[in-house]
Coordinates of C-alpha atoms in Angstrom, one line a residue:
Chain A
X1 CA 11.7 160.5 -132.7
X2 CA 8.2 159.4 -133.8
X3 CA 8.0 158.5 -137.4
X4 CA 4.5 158.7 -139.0
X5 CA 4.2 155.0 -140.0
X6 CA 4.9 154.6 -136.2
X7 CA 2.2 156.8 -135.7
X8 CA 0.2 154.7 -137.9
X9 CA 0.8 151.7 -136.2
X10 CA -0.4 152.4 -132.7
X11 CA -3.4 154.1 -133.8
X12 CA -4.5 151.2 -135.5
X13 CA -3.1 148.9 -132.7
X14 CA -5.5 151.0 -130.1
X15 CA -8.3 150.8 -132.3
X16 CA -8.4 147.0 -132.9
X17 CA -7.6 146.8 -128.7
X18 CA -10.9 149.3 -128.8
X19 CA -12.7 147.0 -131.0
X20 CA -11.8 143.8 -129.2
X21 CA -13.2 145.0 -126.1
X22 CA -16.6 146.0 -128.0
X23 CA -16.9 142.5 -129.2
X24 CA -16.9 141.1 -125.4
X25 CA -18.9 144.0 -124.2
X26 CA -22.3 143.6 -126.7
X27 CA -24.7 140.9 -126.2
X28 CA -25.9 141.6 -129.8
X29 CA -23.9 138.5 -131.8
X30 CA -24.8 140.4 -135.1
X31 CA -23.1 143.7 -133.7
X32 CA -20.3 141.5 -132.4
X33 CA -19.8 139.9 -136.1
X34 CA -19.6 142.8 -137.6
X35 CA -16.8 144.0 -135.3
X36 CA -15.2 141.0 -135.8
X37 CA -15.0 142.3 -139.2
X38 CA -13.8 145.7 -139.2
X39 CA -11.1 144.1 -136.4
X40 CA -10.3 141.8 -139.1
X41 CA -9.9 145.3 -141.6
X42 CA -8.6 147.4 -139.3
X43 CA -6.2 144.4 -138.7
X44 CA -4.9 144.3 -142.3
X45 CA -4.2 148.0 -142.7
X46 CA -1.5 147.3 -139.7
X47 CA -0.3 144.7 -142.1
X48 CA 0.2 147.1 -144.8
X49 CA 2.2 149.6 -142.4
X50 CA 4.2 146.2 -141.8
X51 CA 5.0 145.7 -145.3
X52 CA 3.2 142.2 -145.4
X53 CA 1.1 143.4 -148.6
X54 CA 0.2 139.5 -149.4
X55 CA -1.0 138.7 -145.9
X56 CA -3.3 141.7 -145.6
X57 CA -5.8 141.2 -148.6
X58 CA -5.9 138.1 -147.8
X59 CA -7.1 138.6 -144.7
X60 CA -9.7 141.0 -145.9
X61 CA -10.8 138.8 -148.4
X62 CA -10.8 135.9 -145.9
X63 CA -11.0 137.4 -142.5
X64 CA -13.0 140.1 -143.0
X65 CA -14.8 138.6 -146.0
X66 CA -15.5 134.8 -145.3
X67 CA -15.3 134.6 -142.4
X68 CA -18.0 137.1 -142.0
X69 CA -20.1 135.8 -144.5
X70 CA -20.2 132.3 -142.7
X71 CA -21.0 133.9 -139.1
X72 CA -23.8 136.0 -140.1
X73 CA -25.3 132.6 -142.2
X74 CA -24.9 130.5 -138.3
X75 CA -26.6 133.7 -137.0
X76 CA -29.4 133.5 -139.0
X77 CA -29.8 129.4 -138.0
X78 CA -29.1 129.4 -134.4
X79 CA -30.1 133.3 -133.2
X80 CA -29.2 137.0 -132.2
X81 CA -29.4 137.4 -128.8
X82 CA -26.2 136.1 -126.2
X83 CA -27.7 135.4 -122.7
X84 CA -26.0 137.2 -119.8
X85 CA -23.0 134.9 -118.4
X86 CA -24.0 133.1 -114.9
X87 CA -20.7 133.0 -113.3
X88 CA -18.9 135.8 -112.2
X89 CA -15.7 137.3 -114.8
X90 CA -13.0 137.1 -111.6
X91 CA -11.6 133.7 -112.7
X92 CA -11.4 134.4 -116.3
X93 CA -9.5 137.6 -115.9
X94 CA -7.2 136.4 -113.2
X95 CA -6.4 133.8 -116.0
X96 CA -6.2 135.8 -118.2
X97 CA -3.8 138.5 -116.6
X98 CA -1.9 135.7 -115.7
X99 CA -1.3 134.2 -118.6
X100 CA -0.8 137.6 -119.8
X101 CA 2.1 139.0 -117.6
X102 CA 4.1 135.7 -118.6
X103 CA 3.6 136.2 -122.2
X104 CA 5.1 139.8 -121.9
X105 CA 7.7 139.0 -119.2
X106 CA 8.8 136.6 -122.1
X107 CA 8.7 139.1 -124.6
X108 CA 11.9 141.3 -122.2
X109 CA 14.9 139.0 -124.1
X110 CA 13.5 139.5 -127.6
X111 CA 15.3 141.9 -129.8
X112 CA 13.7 145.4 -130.4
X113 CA 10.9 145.5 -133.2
X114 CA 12.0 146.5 -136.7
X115 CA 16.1 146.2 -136.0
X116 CA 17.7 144.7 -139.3
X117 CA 20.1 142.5 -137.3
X118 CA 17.1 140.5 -135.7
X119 CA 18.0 137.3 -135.8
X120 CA 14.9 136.2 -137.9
X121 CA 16.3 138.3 -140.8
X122 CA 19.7 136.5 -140.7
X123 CA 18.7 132.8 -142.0
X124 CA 17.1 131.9 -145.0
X125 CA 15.5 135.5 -145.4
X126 CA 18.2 136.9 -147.6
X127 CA 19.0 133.9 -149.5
X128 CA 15.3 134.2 -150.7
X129 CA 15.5 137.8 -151.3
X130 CA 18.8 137.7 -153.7
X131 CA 18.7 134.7 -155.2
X132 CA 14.5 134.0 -155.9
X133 CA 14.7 135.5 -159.2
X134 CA 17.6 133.5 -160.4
X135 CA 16.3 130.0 -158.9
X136 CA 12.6 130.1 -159.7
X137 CA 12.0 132.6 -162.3
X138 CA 11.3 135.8 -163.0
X139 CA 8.8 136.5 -160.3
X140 CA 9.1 139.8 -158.4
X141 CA 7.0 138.8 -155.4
X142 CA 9.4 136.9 -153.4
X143 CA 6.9 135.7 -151.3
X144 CA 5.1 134.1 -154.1
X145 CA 8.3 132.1 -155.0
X146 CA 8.7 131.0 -151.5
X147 CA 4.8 130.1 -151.2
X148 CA 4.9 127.7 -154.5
X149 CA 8.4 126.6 -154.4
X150 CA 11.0 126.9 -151.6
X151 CA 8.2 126.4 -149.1
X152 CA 5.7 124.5 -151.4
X153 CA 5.6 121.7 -149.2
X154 CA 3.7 123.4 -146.4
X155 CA 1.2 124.5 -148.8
X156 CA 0.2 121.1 -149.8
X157 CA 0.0 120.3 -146.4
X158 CA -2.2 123.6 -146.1
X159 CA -4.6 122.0 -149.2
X160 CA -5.1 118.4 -146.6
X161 CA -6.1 120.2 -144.2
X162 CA -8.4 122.9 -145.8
X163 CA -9.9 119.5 -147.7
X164 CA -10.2 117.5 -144.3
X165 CA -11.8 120.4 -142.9
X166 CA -14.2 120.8 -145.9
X167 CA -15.0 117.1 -145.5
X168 CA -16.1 117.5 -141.9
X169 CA -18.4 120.4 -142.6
X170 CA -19.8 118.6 -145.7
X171 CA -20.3 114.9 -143.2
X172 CA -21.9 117.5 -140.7
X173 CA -24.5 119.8 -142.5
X174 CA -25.1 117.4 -145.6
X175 CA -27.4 115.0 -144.0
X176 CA -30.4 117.5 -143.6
X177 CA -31.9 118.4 -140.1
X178 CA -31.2 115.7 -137.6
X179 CA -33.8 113.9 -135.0
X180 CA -34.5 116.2 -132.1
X181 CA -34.3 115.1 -128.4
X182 CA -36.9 116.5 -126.4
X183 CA -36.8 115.9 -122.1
X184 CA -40.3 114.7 -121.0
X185 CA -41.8 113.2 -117.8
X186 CA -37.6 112.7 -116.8
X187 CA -36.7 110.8 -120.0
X188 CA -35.1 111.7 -123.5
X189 CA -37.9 111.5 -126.5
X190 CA -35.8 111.3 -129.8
X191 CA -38.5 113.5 -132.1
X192 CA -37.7 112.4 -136.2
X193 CA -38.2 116.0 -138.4
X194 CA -41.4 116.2 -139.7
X195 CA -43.5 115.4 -136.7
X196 CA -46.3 117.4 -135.9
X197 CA -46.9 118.4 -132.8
X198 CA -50.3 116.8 -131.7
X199 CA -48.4 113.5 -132.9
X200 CA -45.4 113.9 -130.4
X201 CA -48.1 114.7 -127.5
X202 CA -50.0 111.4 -128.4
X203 CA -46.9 110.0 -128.6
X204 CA -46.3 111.0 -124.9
X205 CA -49.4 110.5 -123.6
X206 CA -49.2 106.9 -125.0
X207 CA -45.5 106.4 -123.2
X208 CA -46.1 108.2 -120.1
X209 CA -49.1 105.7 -119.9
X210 CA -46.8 102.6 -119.8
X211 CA -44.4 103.9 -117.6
X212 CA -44.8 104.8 -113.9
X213 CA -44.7 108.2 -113.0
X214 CA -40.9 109.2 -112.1
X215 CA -40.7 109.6 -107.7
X216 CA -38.9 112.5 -107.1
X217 CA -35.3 111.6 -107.0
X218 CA -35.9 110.4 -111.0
X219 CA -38.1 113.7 -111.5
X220 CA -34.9 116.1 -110.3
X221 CA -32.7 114.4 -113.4
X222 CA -31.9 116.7 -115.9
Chain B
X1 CA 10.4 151.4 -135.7
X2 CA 13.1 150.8 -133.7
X3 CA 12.0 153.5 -131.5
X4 CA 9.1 151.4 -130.4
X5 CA 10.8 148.9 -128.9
X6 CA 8.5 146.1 -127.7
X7 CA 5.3 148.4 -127.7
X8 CA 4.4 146.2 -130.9
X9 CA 4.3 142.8 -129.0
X10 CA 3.1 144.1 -125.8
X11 CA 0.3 145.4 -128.1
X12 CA -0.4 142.1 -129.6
X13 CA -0.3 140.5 -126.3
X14 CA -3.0 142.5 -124.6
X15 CA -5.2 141.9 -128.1
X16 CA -4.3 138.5 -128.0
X17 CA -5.6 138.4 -124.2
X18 CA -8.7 140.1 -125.2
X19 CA -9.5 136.8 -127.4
X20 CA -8.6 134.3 -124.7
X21 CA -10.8 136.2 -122.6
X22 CA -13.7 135.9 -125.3
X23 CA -13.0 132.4 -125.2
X24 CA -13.1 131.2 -121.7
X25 CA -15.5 133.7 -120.1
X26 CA -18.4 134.1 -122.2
X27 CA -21.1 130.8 -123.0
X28 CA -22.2 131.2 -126.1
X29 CA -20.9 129.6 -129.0
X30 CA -20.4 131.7 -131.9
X31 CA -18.9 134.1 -129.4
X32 CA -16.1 132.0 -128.4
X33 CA -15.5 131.3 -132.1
X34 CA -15.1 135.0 -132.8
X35 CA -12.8 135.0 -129.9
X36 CA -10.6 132.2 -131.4
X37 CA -10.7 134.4 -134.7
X38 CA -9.8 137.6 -132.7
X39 CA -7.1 135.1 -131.5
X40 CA -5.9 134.2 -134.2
X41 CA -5.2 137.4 -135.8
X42 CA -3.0 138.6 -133.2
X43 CA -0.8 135.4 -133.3
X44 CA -0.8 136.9 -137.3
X45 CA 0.1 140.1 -136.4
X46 CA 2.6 138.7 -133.7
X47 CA 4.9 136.8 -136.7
X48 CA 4.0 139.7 -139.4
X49 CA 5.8 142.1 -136.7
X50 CA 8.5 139.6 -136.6
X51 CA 9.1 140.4 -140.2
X52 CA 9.3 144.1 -140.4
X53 CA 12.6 145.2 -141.2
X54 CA 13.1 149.6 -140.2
X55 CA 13.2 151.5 -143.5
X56 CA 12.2 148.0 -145.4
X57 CA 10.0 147.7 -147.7
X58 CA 7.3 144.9 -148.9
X59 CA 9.3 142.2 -150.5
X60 CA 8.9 142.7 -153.9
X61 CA 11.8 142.9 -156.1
X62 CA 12.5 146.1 -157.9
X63 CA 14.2 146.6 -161.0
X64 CA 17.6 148.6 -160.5
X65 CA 16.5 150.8 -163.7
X66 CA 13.2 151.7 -161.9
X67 CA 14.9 152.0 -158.7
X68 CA 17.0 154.6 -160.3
X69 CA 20.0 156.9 -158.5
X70 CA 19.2 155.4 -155.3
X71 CA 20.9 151.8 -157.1
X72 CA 23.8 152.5 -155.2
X73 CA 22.6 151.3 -152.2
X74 CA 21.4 147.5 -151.9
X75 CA 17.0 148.3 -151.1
X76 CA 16.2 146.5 -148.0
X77 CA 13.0 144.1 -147.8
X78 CA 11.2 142.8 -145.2
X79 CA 11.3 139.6 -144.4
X80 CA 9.4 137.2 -146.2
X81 CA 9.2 134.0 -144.7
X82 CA 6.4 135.5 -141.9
X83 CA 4.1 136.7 -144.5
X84 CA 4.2 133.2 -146.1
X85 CA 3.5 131.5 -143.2
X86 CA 0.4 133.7 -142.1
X87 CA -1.1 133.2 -145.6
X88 CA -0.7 129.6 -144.9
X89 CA -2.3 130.2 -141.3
X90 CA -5.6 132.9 -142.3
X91 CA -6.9 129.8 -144.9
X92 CA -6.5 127.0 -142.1
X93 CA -8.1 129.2 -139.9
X94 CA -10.9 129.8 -142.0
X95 CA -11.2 126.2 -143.3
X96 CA -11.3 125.9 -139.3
X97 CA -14.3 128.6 -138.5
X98 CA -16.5 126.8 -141.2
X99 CA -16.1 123.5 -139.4
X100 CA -16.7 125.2 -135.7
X101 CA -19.8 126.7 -137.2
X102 CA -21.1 123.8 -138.8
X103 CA -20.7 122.2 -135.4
X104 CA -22.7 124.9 -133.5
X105 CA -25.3 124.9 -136.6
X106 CA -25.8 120.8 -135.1
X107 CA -25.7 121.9 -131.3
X108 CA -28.3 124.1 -131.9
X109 CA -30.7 121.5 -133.7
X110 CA -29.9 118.6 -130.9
X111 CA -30.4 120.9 -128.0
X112 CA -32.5 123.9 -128.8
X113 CA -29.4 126.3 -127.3
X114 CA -26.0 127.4 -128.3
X115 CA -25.0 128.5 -124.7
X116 CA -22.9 126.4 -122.7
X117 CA -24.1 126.5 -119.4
X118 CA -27.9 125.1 -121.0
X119 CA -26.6 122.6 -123.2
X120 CA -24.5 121.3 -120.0
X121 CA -28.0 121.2 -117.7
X122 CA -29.9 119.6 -120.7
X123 CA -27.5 116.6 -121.3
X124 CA -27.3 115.8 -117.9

């Protein structure tokens, strides 16, 4: 028998399959971000049905939230509109289906979803589930105590790497717009922002003076 | 739950496949990196699923006096150590969007184009 929050459950798991599909469908990246989105909404309401309250607002603050934010901000720098792919999907999917059918023939020895006696519950689990509130306080979220102490370790790793990664973006995008390469008469002309145009083509005119024009073979390059 | 049997992970599979196919088969840029997002979320709700416990609850102690009649019978929690992890995995995997972005953002201004197939013929 059926039980609603089954119910529950694979109607939201069709609709984020639904959703997924509609983001590779559109060649519209802004209609794709935003399904990214509600996926990433629609994906923490399944948490909720699976009891993992902490996990799903943070991944609508994050997923649906940040993460958003900072797609629709690359949007607006690098454009809208996906070209149509050149090479034909048949590769891809046979990967794809490949790897797929292993992933689920692994799946035929694991123990049914939801049983108590999985061997994931039988661990740690209930040592942190009786005996939190004695060892680290008098916190009722148990996954708070194992987030800041039995497990605080990973965090702090967690912390390096969100800081390395916001190191890279600040090395990347602090500098300011870098010099442009534009492809003339078969060379690379490195363009410093700034330049107007009638500069860059008396620039070219000036360089394509010295130099030879390029045969053929040289012209095909690039 | 119970009832479901693997229908949960199969689920998650074919989502998961859906991002791997984002990923591989499409050239621009920002769409691969909402792939890897749609990705990443079903590896989420792959070890979330892990955690559920039939007739559990979300592990958050509850008082025995609140709990009331029922304090007979030991209240059963899902398991936390999933849901700790996957908070742990949505921040790196944001801290890792903003960094693929920031890339693309530099792509764009050293080759005019975000999609693969042009930047490959351009640096040529």
């Amino acid at each position: 028998m059926i039980s609603p929050t089954e119910v529950v459950d694979i109607v939201l798991l069709i609709l984020l399959a639904v959703t997924g599909v509609a983001v590779i469908r559109t060649r519209n990246l802004f209609a794709a971000v935003m399904l990214a989105g509600i996926y990433s909404l629609v994906s923490a309401g399944l948490f909720v049905v699976m009891d993992a309250v902490d996990v799903a607002f943070t991944e609508a603050a994050v997923g649906a939230g940040i993460s958003t934010v900072l797609m629709l901000g690359t949007l607006a720098l690098v454009g809208y509109q996906e070209h149509e792919p050149r090479h034909t999907p048949l590769l891809p999917l046979f990967v794809v289906v490949l790897t797929g059918g292993i992933l689920v023939y692994g799946t035929t020895d694991m123990p049914p979803f939801g049983h108590p006696e999985n061997p994931a519950h039988q661990h740690v689990a209930p040592h942190y589930l009786e005996e939190s509130e004695h060892e680290v306080g008098h916190i009722p979220n148990v996954v708070t105590s194992v987030l800041a102490s039995y497990r605080g370790y990973d965090t702090m790793g967690e912390t390096a790497v969100v800081f390395t990664a916001m190191v890279g973006v600040l090395l990347l995008l602090s500098r300011g717009p870098l010099p442009r390469r534009v492809h003339h008469n078969g060379r690379w002309i490195t363009v410093r922002p700034g330049t107007t145009r009638e500069e860059l083509e008396a620039r070219m005119l000036a360089e394509s003076g010295d130099e030879p024009e390029p045969v053929d073979g040289e012209g095909a390059r690039g | 739950m119970i009832a479901l049997g693997l229908f949960n992970y199969w689920a998650v599979i074919v989502l998961m496949m859906v991002g791997f196919y984002t990923l591989i088969a499409r050239g621009n840029l920002v769409k691969k990196l909402i792939g890897l997002n749609i990705f990443q979320t079903s590896v989420i709700l792959m070890y979330v699923s892990f955690g559920k416990v039939e007739g559990g609850t979300a592990p958050i102690l509850i008082e025995a006096a609140e709990h009331g009649a029922e304090a007979a019978e030991p209240i059963l929690y899902s398991n936390p150590i999933p849901h700790v992890l996957m908070l742990t995995a949505i921040v790196v995997g944001v801290a890792t969007l903003a960094l693929g972005l920031s890339l693309v953002v530099r792509i764009k201004e050293a080759f005019g184009t975000v999609e693969e197939d042009e930047i490959q013929s351009a640096s040529l």
